[in-house]
mmCIF file of C-alpha atoms in Angstrom:
data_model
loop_
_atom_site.group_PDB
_atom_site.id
_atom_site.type_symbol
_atom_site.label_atom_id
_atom_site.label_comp_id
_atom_site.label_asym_id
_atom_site.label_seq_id
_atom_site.Cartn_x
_atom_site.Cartn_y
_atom_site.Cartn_z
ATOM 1 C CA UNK A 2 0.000 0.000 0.000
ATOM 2 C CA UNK A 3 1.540 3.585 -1.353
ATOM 3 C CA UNK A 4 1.862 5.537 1.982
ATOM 4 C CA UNK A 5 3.667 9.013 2.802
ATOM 5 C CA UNK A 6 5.101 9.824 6.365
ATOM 6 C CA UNK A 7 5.303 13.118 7.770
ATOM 7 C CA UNK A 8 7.702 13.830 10.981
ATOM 8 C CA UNK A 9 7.650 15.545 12.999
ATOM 9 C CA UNK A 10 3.476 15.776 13.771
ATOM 10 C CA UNK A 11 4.397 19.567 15.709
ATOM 11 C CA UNK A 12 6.716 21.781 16.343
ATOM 12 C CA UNK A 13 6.875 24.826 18.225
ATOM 13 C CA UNK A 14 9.535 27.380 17.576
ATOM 14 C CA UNK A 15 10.657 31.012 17.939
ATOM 15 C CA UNK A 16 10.811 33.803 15.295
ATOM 16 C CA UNK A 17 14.445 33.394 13.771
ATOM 17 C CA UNK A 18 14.878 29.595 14.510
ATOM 18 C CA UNK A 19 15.627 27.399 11.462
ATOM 19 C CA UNK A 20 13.141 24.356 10.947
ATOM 20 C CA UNK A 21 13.287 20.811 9.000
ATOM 21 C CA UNK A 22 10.679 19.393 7.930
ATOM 22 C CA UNK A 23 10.670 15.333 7.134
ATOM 23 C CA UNK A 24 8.678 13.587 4.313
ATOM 24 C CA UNK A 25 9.231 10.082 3.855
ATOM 25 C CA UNK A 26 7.295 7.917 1.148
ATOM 26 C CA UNK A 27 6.965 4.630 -0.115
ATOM 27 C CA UNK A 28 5.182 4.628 -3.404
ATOM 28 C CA UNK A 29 4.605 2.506 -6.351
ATOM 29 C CA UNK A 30 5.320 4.031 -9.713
ATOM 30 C CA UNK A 31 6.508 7.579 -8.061
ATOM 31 C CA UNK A 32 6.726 10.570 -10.309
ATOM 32 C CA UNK A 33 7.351 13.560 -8.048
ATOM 33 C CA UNK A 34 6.781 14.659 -4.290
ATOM 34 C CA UNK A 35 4.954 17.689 -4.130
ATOM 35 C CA UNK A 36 5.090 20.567 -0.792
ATOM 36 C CA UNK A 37 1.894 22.361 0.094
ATOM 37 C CA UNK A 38 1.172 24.853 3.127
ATOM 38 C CA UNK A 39 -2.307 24.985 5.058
ATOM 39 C CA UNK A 40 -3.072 28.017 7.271
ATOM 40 C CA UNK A 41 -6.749 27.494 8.641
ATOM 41 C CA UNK A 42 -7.981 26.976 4.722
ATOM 42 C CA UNK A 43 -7.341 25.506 1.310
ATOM 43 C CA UNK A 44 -3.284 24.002 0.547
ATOM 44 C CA UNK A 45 -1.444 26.555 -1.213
ATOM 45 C CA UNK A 46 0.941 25.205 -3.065
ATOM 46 C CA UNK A 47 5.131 25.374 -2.067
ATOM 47 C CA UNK A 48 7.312 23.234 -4.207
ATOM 48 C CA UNK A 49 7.226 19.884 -6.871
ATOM 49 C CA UNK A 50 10.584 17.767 -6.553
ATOM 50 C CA UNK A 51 11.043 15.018 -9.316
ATOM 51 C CA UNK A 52 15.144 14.768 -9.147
ATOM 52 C CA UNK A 53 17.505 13.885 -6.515
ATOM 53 C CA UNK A 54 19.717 16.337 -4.928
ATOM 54 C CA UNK A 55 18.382 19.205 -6.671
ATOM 55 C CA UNK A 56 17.583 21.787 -4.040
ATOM 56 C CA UNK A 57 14.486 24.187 -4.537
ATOM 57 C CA UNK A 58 14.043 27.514 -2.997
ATOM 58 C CA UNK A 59 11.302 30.033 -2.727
ATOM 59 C CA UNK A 60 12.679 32.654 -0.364
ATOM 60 C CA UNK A 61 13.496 31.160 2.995
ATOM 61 C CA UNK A 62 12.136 28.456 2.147
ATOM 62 C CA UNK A 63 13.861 25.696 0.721
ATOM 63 C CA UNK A 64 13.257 21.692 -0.577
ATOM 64 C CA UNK A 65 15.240 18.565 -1.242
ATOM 65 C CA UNK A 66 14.290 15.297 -2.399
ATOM 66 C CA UNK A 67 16.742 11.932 -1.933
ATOM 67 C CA UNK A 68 15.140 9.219 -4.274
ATOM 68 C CA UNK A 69 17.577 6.731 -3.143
ATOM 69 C CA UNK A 70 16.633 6.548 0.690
ATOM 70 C CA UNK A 71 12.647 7.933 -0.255
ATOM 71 C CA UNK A 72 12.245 11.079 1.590
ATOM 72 C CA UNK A 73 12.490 15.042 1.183
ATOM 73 C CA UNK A 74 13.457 17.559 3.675
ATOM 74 C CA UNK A 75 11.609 21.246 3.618
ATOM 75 C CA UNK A 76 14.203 23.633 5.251
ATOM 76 C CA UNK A 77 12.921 27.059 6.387
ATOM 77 C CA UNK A 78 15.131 29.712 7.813
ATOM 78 C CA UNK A 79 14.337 32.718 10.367
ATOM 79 C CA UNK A 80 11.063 31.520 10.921
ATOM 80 C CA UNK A 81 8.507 34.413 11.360
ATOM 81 C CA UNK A 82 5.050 33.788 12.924
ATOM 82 C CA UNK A 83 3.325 34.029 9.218
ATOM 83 C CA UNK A 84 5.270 30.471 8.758
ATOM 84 C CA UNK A 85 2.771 29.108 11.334
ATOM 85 C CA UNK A 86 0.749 26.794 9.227
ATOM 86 C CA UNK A 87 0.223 23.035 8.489
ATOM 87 C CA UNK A 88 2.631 21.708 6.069
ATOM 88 C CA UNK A 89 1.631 18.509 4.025
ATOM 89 C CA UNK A 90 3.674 16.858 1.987
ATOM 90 C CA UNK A 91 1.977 14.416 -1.129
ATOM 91 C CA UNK A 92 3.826 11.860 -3.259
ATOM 92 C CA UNK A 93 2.540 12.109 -7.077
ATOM 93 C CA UNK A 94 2.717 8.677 -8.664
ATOM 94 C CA UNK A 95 2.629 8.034 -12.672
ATOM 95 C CA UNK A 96 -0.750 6.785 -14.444
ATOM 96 C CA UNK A 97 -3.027 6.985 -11.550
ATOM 97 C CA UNK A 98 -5.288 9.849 -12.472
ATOM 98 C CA UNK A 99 -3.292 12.760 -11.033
ATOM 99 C CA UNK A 100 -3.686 11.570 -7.919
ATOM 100 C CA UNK A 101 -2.200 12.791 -4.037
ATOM 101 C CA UNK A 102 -0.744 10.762 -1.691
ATOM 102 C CA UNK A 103 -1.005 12.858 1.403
ATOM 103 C CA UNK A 104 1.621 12.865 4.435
ATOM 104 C CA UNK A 105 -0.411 13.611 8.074
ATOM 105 C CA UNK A 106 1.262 16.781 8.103
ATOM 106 C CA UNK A 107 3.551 18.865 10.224
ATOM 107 C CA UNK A 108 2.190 21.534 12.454
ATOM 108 C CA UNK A 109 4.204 24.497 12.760
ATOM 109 C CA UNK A 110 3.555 26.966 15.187
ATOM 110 C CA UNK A 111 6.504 30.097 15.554
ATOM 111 C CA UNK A 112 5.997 32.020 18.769
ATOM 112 C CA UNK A 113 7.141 35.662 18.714
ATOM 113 C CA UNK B 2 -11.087 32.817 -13.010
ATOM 114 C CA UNK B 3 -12.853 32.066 -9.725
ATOM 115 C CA UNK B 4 -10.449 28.839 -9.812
ATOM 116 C CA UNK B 5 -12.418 26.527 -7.877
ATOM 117 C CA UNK B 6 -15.529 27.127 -6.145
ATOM 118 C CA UNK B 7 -17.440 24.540 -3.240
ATOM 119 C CA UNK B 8 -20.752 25.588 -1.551
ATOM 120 C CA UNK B 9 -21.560 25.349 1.585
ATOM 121 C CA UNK B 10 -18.745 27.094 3.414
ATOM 122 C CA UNK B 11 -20.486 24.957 6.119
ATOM 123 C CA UNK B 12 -22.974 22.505 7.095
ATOM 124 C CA UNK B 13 -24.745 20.521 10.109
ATOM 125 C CA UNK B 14 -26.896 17.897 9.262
ATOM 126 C CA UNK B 15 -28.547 15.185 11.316
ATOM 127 C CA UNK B 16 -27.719 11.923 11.177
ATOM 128 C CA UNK B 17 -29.679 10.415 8.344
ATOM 129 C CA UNK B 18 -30.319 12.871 6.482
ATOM 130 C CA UNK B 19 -28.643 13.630 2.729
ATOM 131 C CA UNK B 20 -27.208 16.322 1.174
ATOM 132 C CA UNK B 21 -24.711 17.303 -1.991
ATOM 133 C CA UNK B 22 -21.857 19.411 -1.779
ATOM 134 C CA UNK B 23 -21.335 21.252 -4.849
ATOM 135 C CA UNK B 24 -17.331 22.185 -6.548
ATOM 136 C CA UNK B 25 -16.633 23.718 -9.942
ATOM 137 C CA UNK B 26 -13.705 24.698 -11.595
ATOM 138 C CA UNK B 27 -13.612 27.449 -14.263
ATOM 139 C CA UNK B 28 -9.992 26.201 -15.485
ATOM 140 C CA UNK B 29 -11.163 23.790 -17.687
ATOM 141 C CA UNK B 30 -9.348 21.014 -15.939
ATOM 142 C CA UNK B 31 -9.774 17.628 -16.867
ATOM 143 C CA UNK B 32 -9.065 15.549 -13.495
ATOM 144 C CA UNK B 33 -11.152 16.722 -9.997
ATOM 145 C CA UNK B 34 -11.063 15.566 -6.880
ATOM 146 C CA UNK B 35 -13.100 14.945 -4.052
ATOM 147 C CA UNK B 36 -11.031 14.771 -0.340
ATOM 148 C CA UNK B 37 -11.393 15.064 3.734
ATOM 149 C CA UNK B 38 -9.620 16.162 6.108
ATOM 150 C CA UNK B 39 -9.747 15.080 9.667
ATOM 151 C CA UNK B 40 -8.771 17.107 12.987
ATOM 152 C CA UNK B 41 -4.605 17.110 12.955
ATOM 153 C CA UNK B 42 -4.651 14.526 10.029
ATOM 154 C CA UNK B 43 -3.821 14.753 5.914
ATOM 155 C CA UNK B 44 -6.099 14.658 3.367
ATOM 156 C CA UNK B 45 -7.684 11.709 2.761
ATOM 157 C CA UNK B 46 -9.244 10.983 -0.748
ATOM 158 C CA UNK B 47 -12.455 9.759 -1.136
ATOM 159 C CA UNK B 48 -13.592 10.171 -5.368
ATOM 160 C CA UNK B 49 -11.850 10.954 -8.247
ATOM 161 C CA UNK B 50 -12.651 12.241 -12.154
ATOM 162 C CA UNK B 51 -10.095 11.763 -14.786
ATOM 163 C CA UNK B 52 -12.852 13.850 -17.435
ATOM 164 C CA UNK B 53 -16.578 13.946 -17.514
ATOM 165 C CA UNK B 54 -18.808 10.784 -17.502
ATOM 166 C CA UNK B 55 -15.375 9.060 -15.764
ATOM 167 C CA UNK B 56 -15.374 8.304 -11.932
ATOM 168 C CA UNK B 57 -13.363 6.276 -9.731
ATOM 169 C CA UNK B 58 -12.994 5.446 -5.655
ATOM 170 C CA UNK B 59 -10.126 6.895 -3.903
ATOM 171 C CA UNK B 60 -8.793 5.740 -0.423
ATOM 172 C CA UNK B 61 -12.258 6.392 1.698
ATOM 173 C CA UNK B 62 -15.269 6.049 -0.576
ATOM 174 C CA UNK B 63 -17.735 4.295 1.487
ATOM 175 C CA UNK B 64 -21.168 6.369 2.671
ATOM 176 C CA UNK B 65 -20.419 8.705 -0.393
ATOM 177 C CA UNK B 66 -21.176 9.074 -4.294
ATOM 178 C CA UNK B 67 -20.220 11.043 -7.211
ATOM 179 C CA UNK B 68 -20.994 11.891 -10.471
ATOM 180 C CA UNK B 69 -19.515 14.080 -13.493
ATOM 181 C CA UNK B 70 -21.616 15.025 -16.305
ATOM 182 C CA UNK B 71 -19.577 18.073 -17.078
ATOM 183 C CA UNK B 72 -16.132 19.053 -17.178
ATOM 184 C CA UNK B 73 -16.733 21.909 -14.859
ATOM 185 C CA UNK B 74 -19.115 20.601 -12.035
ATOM 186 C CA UNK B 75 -18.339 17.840 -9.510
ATOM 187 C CA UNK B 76 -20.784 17.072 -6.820
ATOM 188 C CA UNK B 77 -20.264 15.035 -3.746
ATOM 189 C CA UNK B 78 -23.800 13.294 -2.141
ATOM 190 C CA UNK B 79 -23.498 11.952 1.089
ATOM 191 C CA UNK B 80 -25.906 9.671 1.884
ATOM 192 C CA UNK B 81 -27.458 8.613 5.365
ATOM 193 C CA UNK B 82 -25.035 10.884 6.991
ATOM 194 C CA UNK B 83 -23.375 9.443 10.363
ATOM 195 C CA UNK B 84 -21.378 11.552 12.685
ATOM 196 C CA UNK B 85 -18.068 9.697 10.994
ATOM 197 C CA UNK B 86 -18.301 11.928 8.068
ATOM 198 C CA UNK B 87 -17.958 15.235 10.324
ATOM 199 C CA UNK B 88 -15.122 16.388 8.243
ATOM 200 C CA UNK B 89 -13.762 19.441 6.080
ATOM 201 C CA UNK B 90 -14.068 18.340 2.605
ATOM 202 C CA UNK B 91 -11.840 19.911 0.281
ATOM 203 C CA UNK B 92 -12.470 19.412 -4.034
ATOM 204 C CA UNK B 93 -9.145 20.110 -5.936
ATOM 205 C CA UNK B 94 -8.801 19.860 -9.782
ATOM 206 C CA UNK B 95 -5.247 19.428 -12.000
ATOM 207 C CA UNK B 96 -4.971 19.457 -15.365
ATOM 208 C CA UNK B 97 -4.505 15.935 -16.913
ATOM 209 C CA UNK B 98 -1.368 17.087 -18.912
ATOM 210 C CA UNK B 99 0.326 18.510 -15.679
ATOM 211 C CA UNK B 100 3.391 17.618 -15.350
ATOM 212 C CA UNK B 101 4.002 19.156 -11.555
ATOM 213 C CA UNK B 102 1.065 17.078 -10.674
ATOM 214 C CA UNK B 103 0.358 20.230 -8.828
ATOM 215 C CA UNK B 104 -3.723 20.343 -7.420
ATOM 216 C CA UNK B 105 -5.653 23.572 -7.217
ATOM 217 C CA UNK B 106 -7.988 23.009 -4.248
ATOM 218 C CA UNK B 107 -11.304 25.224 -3.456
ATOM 219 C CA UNK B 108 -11.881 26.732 -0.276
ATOM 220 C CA UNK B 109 -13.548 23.637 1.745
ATOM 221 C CA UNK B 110 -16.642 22.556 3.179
ATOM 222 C CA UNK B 111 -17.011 22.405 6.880
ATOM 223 C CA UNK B 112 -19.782 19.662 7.747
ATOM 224 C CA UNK B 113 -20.534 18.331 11.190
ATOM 225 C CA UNK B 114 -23.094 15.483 11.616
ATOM 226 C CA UNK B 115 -25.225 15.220 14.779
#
């Protein structure tokens, strides 16, 4: 069964602390791992990863997927209370409709 | 675009009783989805639509039905409603050629079942 791990569940933090995020997967036929971030509503989308070692970054945010050892890392640095959100990771596998694996999701919350 | 769009914002039915929640997309998006999200847990699919006329069962299916006449309209009826379904239910649509696999989701659906 195709199944995507989040760790850790929460964290709490302080404005200015650096944060990792862990995403681990095991998926059948996977295509890409995609980052989203949930703040009370809808996932807004953060980052798609389809190749090893190739770091994204949006701002202080940043992303890394290893497709050797199945997992992806989201890195962001001097966390602000704004960062304070739900962030879900999904695995995207080939020829099954577009669909989502979801990860649990990690609950940030940065205290000023 | 209004991207997509779900009605009710929120819901509380009775248990047994029916109701449809509505979710269009004015992107002309071939694949929809229906999904749920439980208290401090992911998202869960329950239907998906790879175009119209074209359904199929996700992870959690049971006590709910779909259909998709259209490309732009995807409605989710719950039937006999039990107080497992309290949920958010989010619909998201991609387009079939997407090569990000990236989802566009509407704003949710708050329903809680007493």
């Amino acid at each position: 069964e195709d199944k995507v791990v989040q760790s850790p569940l929460s964290l709490v933090v302080h404005e200015g602390d650096t944060v990792t995020l862990n995403c681990s997967y095991e998926v059948t036929n996977f295509r890409s791992l995609l980052w989203y971030k949930q703040e009370k509503k809808a996932p807004t989308f953060l980052f798609m990863l389809t190749s090893s070692g190739i770091e994204k970054k949006s701002g202080r945010l940043s992303s890394i997927l290893d497709k050797k050892e199945l997992f992806s890392i989201l890195n962001i640095t001097a966390t602000q209370t704004g960062d304070s959100a739900v962030y879900l990771c999904a695995a995207h596998p080939f020829n099954q409709g577009g669909k989502l694996i979801f990860g649990q999701g990690t609950e940030l919350s940065v205290k000023p | 675009n209004a991207g997509v769009t779900q009605t009710p914002k929120f819901r509380i039915l009775k248990i047994g009783q029916s109701m449809t929640l509505q979710c269009a997309q004015d992107m002309n998006h071939n694949y929809m989805y229906w999904y749920r999200q439980d208290p401090g847990m992911g998202l869960k699919l329950i239907y998906y639509s790879v175009g119209a006329g074209i359904t199929d069962k996700g992870e959690v299916p049971n006590g709910y039905n779909v259909s998709r006449s259209t490309t732009e309209d995807f409605p989710l009826r719950l039937e006999l409603a039990a107080p497992s379904q309290t949920s958010v239910y989010f619909c998201a649509s991609s387009y079939s050629t997407s090569v990000t696999g990236e989802q566009y989701f509407g704003p949710g659906t708050r329903l809680t079942v007493t």
